Amino acid sequence: MTGGRTLFEKIWDAHEITVSENGESLLYVDRHFIHDGTSQAFEKLELAGHTVRSPHKTFGTADHYVPTRNGLEGLPDPERRAMVLRLEEDAKRHNIRCFGFGHHNQGIVHVIGPELGLTLPGFLLVCGDSHTSTHGALGAFAFGVGASEVAHVLATQTIWQARPKTMRITLDGHAGVGVTAKDMILHMIGMIGAGGATGHVIEYSGSGIEALSMEGRLTLCNMSIEAGARAGLIAPDTKTVAYLKGKTFAPSGADWDHAVMHWQTLTSDSDAAFDRDVRIDTGDISPTVTWGTSPEDAVPVTAAVPDPQGEPDAERRARMIRALDYMDLKPGTPMESITVDRVFIGSCTNSRIEDLRAVAEILKGHKTKIPAMVVPGSMIVKAAAEAEGLDRIFVEAGVEWRDPGCSMCVAMNGVDVVGPGERCASTSNRNFAGRQGRAARTHLMSPAMAAATAVAGHIVDPRKSLVAGA
Amino acid sequence: MKPVQRIHGVAVGLEMGNVDTDQIVPARYLYRNRSDGFADTLFRDMRFDPQGREDGSFPLNGPEADQATILVTLDNFGCGSSREHAVWALNDAGFRAVIAVSFGDIFRNNAHENGLLPIVLEEHEVMHLLAHVKAGPAKLTVDLESQRVTLPNGTCFSFEIDSAARENLLLGRSKIDATHTLMNTIDAFEEAYLGRHPWSR
């Protein structure tokens, strides 16, 4: 092989312990995260008689099942409460550091990893959760795994993987007013499809990516999995280094200087070849929203619900008809005329401080017409938002200000659930049938659009609020 | 893990693309222990209405569907969440193989870990199988050794599979045990790696 290496290939090569006869690589894992849905992996580990090889490389936090108000009393179901407590028991039994319910570092695993400096550039990082792709925003090769692979990582600090293909998505140009990282990723998934990047690791590059904040990059990489990608990746730059400096678990002293020198080498060589190349003009992207039951069902908010009759592919047409039936929508309906029943602002996609600032900017001086809640991504985000007074803006607008957790994105705590037939404007990542509750209907969008929708009572272009508020 | 070599059994078709793992097992069942079983949660909200009434038109509710060991479906099967419960539910309901145009990466890895054989065929081959199984309960033969899917009339389709996954499935081998034989190699690698990347300690 001639030519340079991609960023992904550099990280892969640095972690490759050995290659089996049949071509699979055994990779070293720098960082492993667990959460309150990991009990079955511990069950598997212990049944097989294994122990945790490197407990200090794994960190736990409670997020999937935690209640978001009224403390543990807010979680009435004993089996779900047991999941929150089992994480702490499992972690304690194996000497794993855990930020359990109520801990000042607790939060959604993909929010706390970066904000605590546990996620570092060049790391190989895994977690038993598909949105582990989030951590690629810092230049880590990060991917989701199932319970068996979690048990394998706990036992050996390694993982077997077949080498994925590479795909570069270049976003060049300036994003328009009101166009966020969420709009960029929804636009991209709409373009390449929910299986468009299956088997690939995506590296995002271009001036549109360089311009994004770390929060925006985390949003972008988070939803790489919704295009089927094994991981999303952004080369670390000065923003990444500035973001990490001084974080609780980030290296310090000589280790910091050494690490920064290494991180500066983590870029794709100019002559590196990718298996696929996709180019997007950032200027072509509008505030984007989904109409169906797959994240690929994304359209500009100014557009109308598409007509399946215009779809030439029969299977795709059948899929659209099923989605429209589930969503109770008719082709040709302007997206902005769709009324919604509630608004959820949160999730590992959009619950960071910048997201909450964008929401506050829209809500300030307004009252919401429909029930809405803001669920911060972590205790640290919650404290930061309260220090800035964002919580008061939310409450004055009639929005509920909750405690951190996955909440209504995955509807697993049994109480933060969208009711049957209800329509929810959501800043989360999946509009799958039943995702937010049985028969619940989800429209994915940016925090700004969700806030503007809460004020209007129907889906609305957030640029109107930004202009009106200016 | 039970070895997978040859599966001869009833196949059912699910003519849908992008079937995500939330459809395969809704999140509200995920807290169960593995030993509790997940068969009753498989495609729960597609098979039953909220009152628990069976939807007779759903293929897995059809005649002889409870005998099925092979599922035939379209593209991107098992996309979405990493929940291994999706594979456990298929296992517990008796499935040994899923034939699709493509799979979500994490689902496919999870299937390999649990003796569920994920088979990728060309779209026209899958459509041929779907037409065959739609006409009524139909038997197929899947042979991992020869990497072939055979219809009762003798028509057969070859499939490719990652050779490591093939070997583990044929032997019913757990990866942890294989890795444990490499502990010295891992220890040596780790020492050198952490020497170069001390901030990862």
GROMACS .gro file of C-alpha atoms in nm, chain A residues 14-18 20 22-24 26 28 30 40 43-44 50 53-54 56-57 65 77 79-80 83 86 120-123 128-130 144-149 151-152 155-158 160-162 194-195 197-200 225-226 228-230 251 255 258-259 262-263 293-294 296 315 319 322 410 412 430 432-435 438, chain B residues 15-18 20-23 26-35 38 44-46 48-52 74-76 79-85 88 102-106 108-110 113-114 123 162-165 167-168 173-180 182-183 185-187 189-190 193-201:
model
  158
   14ALA     CA    1  -0.171   0.225   1.719
   15HIS     CA    2  -0.419  -0.006   1.897
   16GLU     CA    3  -0.372  -0.326   1.697
   17ILE     CA    4  -0.232  -0.595   1.926
   18THR     CA    5  -0.246  -0.880   1.678
   20SER     CA    6  -0.587  -1.340   1.362
   22ASN     CA    7  -0.881  -1.495   0.946
   23GLY     CA    8  -0.810  -1.124   0.939
   24GLU     CA    9  -0.976  -0.992   1.255
   26LEU     CA   10  -0.747  -0.757   1.843
   28TYR     CA   11  -0.651  -0.233   2.285
   30ASP     CA   12  -0.813   0.291   2.635
   40GLN     CA   13  -2.659  -0.842   3.163
   43GLU     CA   14  -2.416  -1.139   3.453
   44LYS     CA   15  -2.239  -1.291   3.152
   50HIS     CA   16  -1.412  -1.396   3.463
   53ARG     CA   17  -0.887  -0.693   3.403
   54SER     CA   18  -0.836  -0.315   3.433
   56HIS     CA   19  -0.949   0.184   3.642
   57LYS     CA   20  -1.006   0.207   3.264
   65TYR     CA   21  -3.330   0.443   3.381
   77ASP     CA   22  -4.123   0.096   3.915
   79GLU     CA   23  -3.751  -0.321   3.845
   80ARG     CA   24  -3.629   0.000   3.685
   83MET     CA   25  -3.133  -0.125   3.737
   86ARG     CA   26  -2.746  -0.261   4.023
  120LEU     CA   27  -0.930   1.196   2.476
  121PRO     CA   28  -0.806   1.232   2.116
  122GLY     CA   29  -0.651   0.916   1.974
  123PHE     CA   30  -0.826   0.693   2.228
  128GLY     CA   31  -2.255  -0.066   2.536
  129ASP     CA   32  -2.455   0.203   2.365
  130SER     CA   33  -2.484   0.283   1.997
  144GLY     CA   34  -2.104   0.109   2.043
  145VAL     CA   35  -2.101  -0.261   2.128
  146GLY     CA   36  -2.344  -0.520   2.263
  147ALA     CA   37  -2.345  -0.689   2.604
  148SER     CA   38  -2.120  -0.979   2.498
  149GLU     CA   39  -1.855  -0.738   2.374
  151ALA     CA   40  -1.815  -0.850   2.891
  152HIS     CA   41  -1.515  -0.915   2.664
  155ALA     CA   42  -1.244  -0.927   3.101
  156THR     CA   43  -0.958  -0.845   2.863
  157GLN     CA   44  -0.942  -0.465   2.798
  158THR     CA   45  -0.944  -0.557   2.428
  160TRP     CA   46  -1.190  -0.810   1.823
  161GLN     CA   47  -1.296  -0.612   1.517
  162ALA     CA   48  -1.292  -0.652   1.141
  194ALA     CA   49  -3.009   0.537   0.734
  195GLY     CA   50  -2.782   0.263   0.601
  197ALA     CA   51  -2.253   0.459   0.599
  198THR     CA   52  -2.294   0.099   0.721
  199GLY     CA   53  -1.957  -0.071   0.755
  200HIS     CA   54  -1.772   0.263   0.742
  225ILE     CA   55  -2.480   0.584   1.388
  226GLU     CA   56  -2.815   0.695   1.242
  228GLY     CA   57  -2.527   0.325   1.000
  229ALA     CA   58  -2.166   0.435   1.052
  230ARG     CA   59  -1.944   0.235   1.286
  251PRO     CA   60  -0.389   1.475   3.171
  255ASP     CA   61   0.162   1.424   3.054
  258HIS     CA   62   0.326   1.504   2.581
  259ALA     CA   63  -0.037   1.428   2.495
  262HIS     CA   64   0.079   1.348   2.006
  263TRP     CA   65  -0.269   1.485   1.932
  293THR     CA   66  -4.004   0.701   1.137
  294SER     CA   67  -3.640   0.693   1.028
  296GLU     CA   68  -3.337   0.960   0.695
  315GLU     CA   69  -3.984  -0.078  -0.137
  319ARG     CA   70  -4.182   0.231   0.367
  322ARG     CA   71  -4.617   0.294   0.645
  410VAL     CA   72  -3.556   0.639   2.506
  412MET     CA   73  -3.698   0.371   2.962
  430ARG     CA   74  -3.437   0.853   1.684
  432PHE     CA   75  -3.840   0.509   1.531
  433ALA     CA   76  -4.195   0.382   1.581
  434GLY     CA   77  -4.253   0.345   1.956
  435ARG     CA   78  -3.916   0.490   2.053
  438ARG     CA   79  -4.588   0.309   2.237
  485GLU     CA   80  -4.085  -0.753   0.386
  486MET     CA   81  -3.962  -0.430   0.546
  487GLY     CA   82  -3.641  -0.231   0.536
  488ASN     CA   83  -3.476  -0.038   0.821
  490ASP     CA   84  -3.457  -0.109   1.394
  491THR     CA   85  -3.382  -0.281   1.724
  492ASP     CA   86  -3.656  -0.074   1.897
  493GLN     CA   87  -3.901  -0.264   1.669
  496PRO     CA   88  -3.917  -0.232   2.267
  497ALA     CA   89  -3.705  -0.059   2.533
  498ARG     CA   90  -3.956  -0.122   2.811
  499TYR     CA   91  -3.847  -0.489   2.830
  500LEU     CA   92  -3.472  -0.435   2.847
  501TYR     CA   93  -3.434  -0.456   3.226
  502ARG     CA   94  -3.503  -0.831   3.230
  503ASN     CA   95  -3.227  -1.074   3.315
  504ARG     CA   96  -3.100  -1.284   3.028
  505SER     CA   97  -3.238  -1.594   3.199
  508PHE     CA   98  -3.721  -1.242   2.561
  514ARG     CA   99  -4.396  -0.701   2.035
  515ASP     CA  100  -4.559  -0.380   1.915
  516MET     CA  101  -4.587  -0.505   1.557
  518PHE     CA  102  -4.986  -0.716   1.925
  519ASP     CA  103  -5.203  -0.408   1.974
  520PRO     CA  104  -5.192  -0.222   2.310
  521GLN     CA  105  -5.474  -0.447   2.439
  522GLY     CA  106  -5.261  -0.752   2.364
  544LEU     CA  107  -3.481  -0.646   0.354
  545ASP     CA  108  -3.206  -0.389   0.407
  546ASN     CA  109  -3.047  -0.243   0.723
  549CYS     CA  110  -3.013  -0.072   1.276
  550GLY     CA  111  -3.028   0.163   1.574
  551SER     CA  112  -2.965   0.077   1.937
  552SER     CA  113  -2.688  -0.167   2.037
  553ARG     CA  114  -2.923  -0.373   2.256
  554GLU     CA  115  -2.816  -0.738   2.236
  555HIS     CA  116  -3.171  -0.817   2.352
  558TRP     CA  117  -3.166  -1.275   2.238
  572SER     CA  118  -2.789  -0.574   0.479
  573PHE     CA  119  -2.755  -0.549   0.857
  574GLY     CA  120  -2.675  -0.284   1.114
  575ASP     CA  121  -2.309  -0.338   1.214
  576ILE     CA  122  -2.367  -0.374   1.589
  578ARG     CA  123  -2.449  -0.831   1.315
  579ASN     CA  124  -2.166  -0.845   1.571
  580ASN     CA  125  -2.416  -0.928   1.846
  583GLU     CA  126  -2.171  -1.362   1.962
  584ASN     CA  127  -2.491  -1.559   2.015
  593GLU     CA  128  -3.158  -0.781  -0.318
  632ASP     CA  129  -1.647  -1.271   0.749
  633SER     CA  130  -1.413  -1.567   0.799
  634ALA     CA  131  -1.354  -1.504   1.170
  635ALA     CA  132  -1.729  -1.494   1.236
  637GLU     CA  133  -1.519  -2.000   1.226
  638ASN     CA  134  -1.656  -1.890   1.564
  643ARG     CA  135  -1.665  -2.064   2.029
  644SER     CA  136  -1.674  -1.777   2.276
  645LYS     CA  137  -1.435  -1.493   2.200
  646ILE     CA  138  -1.336  -1.436   2.563
  647ASP     CA  139  -1.184  -1.783   2.593
  648ALA     CA  140  -0.990  -1.737   2.269
  649THR     CA  141  -0.860  -1.398   2.386
  650HIS     CA  142  -0.751  -1.535   2.722
  652LEU     CA  143  -0.335  -1.433   2.420
  653MET     CA  144  -0.289  -1.271   2.761
  655THR     CA  145   0.070  -1.082   2.403
  656ILE     CA  146  -0.183  -0.835   2.544
  657ASP     CA  147   0.029  -0.763   2.851
  659PHE     CA  148   0.145  -0.472   2.400
  660GLU     CA  149  -0.008  -0.278   2.688
  663TYR     CA  150   0.153   0.120   2.440
  664LEU     CA  151   0.129   0.287   2.780
  665GLY     CA  152   0.496   0.373   2.759
  666ARG     CA  153   0.421   0.569   2.440
  667HIS     CA  154   0.086   0.705   2.568
  668PRO     CA  155   0.136   0.755   2.943
  669TRP     CA  156  -0.179   0.970   2.972
  670SER     CA  157  -0.386   0.659   2.896
  671ARG     CA  158  -0.269   0.484   3.215
   0.00000   0.00000   0.00000
